[in-house]
mmCIF file of C-alpha atoms and ligand atoms in Angstrom:
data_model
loop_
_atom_site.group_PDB
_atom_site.id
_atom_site.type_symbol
_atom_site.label_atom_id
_atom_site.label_comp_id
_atom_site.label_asym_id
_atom_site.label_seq_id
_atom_site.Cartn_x
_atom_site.Cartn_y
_atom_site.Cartn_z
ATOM 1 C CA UNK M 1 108.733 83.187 28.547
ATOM 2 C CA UNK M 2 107.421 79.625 28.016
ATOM 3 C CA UNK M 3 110.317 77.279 29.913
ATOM 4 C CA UNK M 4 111.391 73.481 27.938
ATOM 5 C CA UNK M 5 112.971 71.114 30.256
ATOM 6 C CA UNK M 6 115.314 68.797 28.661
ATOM 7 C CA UNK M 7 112.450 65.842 28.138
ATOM 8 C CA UNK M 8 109.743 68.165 26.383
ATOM 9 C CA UNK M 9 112.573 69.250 23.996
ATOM 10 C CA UNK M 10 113.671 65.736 23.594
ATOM 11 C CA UNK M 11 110.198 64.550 22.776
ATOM 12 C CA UNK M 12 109.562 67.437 20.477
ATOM 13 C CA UNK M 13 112.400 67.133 18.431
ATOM 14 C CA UNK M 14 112.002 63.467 18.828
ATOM 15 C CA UNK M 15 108.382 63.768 17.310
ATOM 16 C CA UNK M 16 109.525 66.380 14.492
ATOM 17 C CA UNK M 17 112.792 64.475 13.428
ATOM 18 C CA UNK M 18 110.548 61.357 12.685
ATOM 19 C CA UNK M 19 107.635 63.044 11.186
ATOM 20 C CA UNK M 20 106.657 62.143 7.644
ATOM 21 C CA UNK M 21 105.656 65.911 6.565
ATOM 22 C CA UNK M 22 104.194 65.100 3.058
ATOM 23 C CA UNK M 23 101.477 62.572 4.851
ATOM 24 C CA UNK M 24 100.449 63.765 7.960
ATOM 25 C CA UNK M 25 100.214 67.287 7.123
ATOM 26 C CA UNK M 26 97.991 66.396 4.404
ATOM 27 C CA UNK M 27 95.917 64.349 6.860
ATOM 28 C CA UNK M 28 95.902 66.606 9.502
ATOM 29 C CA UNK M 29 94.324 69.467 7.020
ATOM 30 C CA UNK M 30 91.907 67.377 5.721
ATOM 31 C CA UNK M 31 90.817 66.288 8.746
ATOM 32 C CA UNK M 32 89.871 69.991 10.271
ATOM 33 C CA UNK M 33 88.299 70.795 7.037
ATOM 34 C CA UNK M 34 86.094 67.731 7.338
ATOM 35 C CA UNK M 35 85.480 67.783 11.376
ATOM 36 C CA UNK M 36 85.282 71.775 11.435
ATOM 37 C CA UNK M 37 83.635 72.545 7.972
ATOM 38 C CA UNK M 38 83.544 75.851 8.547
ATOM 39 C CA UNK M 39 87.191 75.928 8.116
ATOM 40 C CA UNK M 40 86.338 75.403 4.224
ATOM 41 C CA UNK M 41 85.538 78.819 4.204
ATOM 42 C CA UNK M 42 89.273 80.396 3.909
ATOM 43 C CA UNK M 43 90.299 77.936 0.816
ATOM 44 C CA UNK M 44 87.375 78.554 -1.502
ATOM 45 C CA UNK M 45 90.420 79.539 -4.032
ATOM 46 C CA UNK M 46 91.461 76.020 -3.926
ATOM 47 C CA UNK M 47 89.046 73.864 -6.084
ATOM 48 C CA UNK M 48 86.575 71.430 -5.536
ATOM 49 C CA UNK M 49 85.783 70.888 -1.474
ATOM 50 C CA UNK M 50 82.354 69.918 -2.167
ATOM 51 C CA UNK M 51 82.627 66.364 -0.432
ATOM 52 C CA UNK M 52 85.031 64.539 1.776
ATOM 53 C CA UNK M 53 86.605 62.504 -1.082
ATOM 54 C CA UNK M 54 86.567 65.564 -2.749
ATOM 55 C CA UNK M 55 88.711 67.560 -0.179
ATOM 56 C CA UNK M 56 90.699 63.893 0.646
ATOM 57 C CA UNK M 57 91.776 63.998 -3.220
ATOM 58 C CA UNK M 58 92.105 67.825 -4.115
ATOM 59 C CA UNK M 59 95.883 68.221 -4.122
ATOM 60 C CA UNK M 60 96.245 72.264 -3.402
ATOM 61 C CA UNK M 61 95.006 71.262 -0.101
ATOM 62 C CA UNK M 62 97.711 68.516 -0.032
ATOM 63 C CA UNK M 63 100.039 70.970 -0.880
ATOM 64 C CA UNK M 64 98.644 73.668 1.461
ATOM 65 C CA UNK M 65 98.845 70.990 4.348
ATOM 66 C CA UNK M 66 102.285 70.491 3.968
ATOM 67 C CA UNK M 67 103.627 73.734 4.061
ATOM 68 C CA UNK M 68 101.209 74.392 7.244
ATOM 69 C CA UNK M 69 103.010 71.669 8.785
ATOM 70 C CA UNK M 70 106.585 73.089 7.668
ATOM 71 C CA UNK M 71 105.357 76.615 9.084
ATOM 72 C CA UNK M 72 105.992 74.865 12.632
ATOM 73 C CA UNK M 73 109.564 74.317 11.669
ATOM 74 C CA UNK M 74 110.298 77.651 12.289
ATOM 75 C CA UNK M 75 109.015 76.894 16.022
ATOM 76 C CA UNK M 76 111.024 73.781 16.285
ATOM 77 C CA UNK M 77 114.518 76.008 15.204
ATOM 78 C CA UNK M 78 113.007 79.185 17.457
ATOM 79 C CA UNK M 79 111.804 77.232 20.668
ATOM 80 C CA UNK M 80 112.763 80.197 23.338
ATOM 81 C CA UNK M 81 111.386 82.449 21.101
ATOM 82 C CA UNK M 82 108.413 81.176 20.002
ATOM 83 C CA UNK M 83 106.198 84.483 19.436
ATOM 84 C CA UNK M 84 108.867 87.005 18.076
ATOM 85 C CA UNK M 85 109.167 84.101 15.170
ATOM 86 C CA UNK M 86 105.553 84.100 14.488
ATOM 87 C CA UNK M 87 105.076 87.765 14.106
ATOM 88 C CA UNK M 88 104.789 88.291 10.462
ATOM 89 C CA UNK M 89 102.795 84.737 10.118
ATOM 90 C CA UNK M 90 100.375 86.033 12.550
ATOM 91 C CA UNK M 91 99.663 89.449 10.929
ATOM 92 C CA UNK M 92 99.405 87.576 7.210
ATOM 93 C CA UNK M 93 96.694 85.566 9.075
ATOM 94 C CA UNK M 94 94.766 87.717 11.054
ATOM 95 C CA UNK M 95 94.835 91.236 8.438
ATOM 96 C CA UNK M 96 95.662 89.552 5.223
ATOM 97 C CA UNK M 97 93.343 85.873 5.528
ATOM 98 C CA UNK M 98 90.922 87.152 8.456
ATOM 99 C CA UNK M 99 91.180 83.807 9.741
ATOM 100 C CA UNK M 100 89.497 83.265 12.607
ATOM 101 C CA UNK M 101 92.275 82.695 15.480
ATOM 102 C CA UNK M 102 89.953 79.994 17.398
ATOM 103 C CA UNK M 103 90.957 77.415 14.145
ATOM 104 C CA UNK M 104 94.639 77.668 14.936
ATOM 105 C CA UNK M 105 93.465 75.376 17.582
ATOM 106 C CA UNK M 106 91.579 73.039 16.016
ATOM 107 C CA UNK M 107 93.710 72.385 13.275
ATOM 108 C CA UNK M 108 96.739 72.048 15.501
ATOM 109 C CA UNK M 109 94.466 69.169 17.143
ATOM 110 C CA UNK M 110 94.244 67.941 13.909
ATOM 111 C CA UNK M 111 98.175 67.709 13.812
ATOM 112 C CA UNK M 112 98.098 65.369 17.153
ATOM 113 C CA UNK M 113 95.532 63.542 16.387
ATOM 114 C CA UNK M 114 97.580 62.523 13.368
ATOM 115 C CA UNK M 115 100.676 62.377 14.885
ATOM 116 C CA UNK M 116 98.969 59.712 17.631
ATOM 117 C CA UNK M 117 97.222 58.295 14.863
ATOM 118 C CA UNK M 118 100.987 57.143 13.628
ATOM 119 C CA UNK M 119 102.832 56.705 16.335
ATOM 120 C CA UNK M 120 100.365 53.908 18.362
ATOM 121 C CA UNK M 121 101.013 52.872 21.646
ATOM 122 C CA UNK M 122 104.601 53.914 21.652
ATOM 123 C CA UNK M 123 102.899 58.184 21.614
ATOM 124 C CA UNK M 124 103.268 57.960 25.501
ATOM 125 C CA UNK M 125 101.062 60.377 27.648
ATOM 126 C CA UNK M 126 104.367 62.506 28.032
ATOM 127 C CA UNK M 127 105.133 62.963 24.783
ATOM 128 C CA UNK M 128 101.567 63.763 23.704
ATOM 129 C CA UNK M 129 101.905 66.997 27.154
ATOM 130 C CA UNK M 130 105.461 67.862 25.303
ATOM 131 C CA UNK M 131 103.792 67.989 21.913
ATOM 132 C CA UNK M 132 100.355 70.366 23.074
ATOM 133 C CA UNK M 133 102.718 72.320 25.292
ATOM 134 C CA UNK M 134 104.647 73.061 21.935
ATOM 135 C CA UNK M 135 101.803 73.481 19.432
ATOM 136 C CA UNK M 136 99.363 75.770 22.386
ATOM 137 C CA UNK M 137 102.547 78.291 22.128
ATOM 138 C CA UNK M 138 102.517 78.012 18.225
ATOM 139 C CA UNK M 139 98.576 78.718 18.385
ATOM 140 C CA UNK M 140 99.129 81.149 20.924
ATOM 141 C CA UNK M 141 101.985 83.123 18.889
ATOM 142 C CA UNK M 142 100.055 83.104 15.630
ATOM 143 C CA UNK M 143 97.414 84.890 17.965
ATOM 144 C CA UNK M 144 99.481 87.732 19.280
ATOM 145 C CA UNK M 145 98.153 90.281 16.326
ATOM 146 C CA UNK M 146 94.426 89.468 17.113
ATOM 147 C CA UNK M 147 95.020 91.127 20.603
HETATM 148 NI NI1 LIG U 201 97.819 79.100 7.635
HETATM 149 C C1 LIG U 201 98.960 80.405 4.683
HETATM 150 C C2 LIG U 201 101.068 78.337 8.559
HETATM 151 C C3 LIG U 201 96.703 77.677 10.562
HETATM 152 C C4 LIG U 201 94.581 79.392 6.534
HETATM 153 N N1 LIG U 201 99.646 79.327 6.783
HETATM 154 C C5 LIG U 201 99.895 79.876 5.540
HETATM 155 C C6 LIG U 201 101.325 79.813 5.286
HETATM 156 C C7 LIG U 201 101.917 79.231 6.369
HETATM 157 C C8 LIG U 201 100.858 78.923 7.311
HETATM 158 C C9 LIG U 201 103.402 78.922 6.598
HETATM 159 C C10 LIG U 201 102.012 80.323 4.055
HETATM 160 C C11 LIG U 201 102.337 81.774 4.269
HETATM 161 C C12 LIG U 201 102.984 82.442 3.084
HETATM 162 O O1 LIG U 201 102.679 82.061 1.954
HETATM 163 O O2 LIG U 201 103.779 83.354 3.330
HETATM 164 N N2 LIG U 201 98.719 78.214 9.256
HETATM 165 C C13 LIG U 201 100.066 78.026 9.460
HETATM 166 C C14 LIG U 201 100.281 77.412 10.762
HETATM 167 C C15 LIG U 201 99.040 77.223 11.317
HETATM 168 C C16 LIG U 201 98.056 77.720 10.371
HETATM 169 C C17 LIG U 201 101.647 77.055 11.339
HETATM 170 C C18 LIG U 201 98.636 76.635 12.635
HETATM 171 C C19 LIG U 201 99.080 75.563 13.158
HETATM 172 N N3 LIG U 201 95.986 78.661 8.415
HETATM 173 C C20 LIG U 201 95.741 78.054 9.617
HETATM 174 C C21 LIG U 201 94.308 77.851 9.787
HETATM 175 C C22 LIG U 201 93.707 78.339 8.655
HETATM 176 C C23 LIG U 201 94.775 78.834 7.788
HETATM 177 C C24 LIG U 201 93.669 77.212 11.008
HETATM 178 C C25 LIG U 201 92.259 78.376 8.283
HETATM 179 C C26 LIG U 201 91.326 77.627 8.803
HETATM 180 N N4 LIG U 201 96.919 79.795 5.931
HETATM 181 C C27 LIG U 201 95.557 79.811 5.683
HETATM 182 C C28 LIG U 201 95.321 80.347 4.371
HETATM 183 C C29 LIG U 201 96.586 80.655 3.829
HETATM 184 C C30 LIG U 201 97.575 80.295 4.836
HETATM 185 C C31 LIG U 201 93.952 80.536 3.730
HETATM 186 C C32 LIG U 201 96.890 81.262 2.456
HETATM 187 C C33 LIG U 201 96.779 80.153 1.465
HETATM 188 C C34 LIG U 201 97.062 80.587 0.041
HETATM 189 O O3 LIG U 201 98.079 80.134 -0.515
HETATM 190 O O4 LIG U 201 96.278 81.343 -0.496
#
């Protein structure tokens, strides 16, 4: 069982609470789509991804980046029980979307590089080891079904 100390879950919440959903999880799709291209492969349903503006602009990936991000809310309410909370999300991904479970990772990146991105100098080298502490147990939870 992953263990929080009181700082991590301070910092996480801290992180969350603040977090403008409906702009950085946006961002932080578009961004693995564009740095990972092979990514593309899983939203061909979504309309035109033919070129970064094209992807920046297309709004079912907006959409689709928000609700990504609002799928670690679950996490945030569940944080001792991170992988019993992910079950169903990680069978929908791995038999239903065949995603590939190495671009949980990348995408969750994605998410902190967007979250730094925002928060500047004040995203302290602490919070930043709270925050990949918390999404590597997401990542690793939407895994579990792949084993
Ligand atoms: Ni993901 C659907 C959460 C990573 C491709 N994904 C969802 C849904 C949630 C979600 C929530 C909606 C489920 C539903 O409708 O019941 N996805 C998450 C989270 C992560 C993640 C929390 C990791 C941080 N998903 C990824 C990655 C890919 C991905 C890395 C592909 C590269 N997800 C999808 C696709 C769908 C999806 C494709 C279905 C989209 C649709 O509407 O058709």
């Amino acid at each position: 069982m992953v263990v929080w100390s009181d700082q991590e879950r301070k910092f996480i919440n801290g992180i969350f609470g603040n977090l403008d959903y409906d702009n950085i999880g946006p961002k932080a799709l578009v961004r693995c789509l564009v740095v990972y291209p092979w990514t593309l492969r899983y939203f061909g349903g979504f309309g035109d991804t033919s070129s970064v503006a094209a992807i920046k602009s297309n709004p079912n990936i907006a959409a689709h980046g928000i609700k990504v991000l609002h799928g670690l809310d679950r996490a945030l309410k569940n944080m001792d029980n991170i992988k019993a909370t992910y079950a169903d999300l990680s069978v929908l991904h791995s038999e239903k979307l065949h995603v590939d479970p190495d671009n949980f990772r990348l995408l969750s990146d994605c998410v902190t590089i967007e979250i730094a991105a925002k928060l500047g100098s004040s995203f302290s080298p602490d919070m930043q080891a709270a925050l990949q502490k918390f999404l590597a147990v997401v990542v690793s939870a939407l895994g579990k079904q792949y084993h």
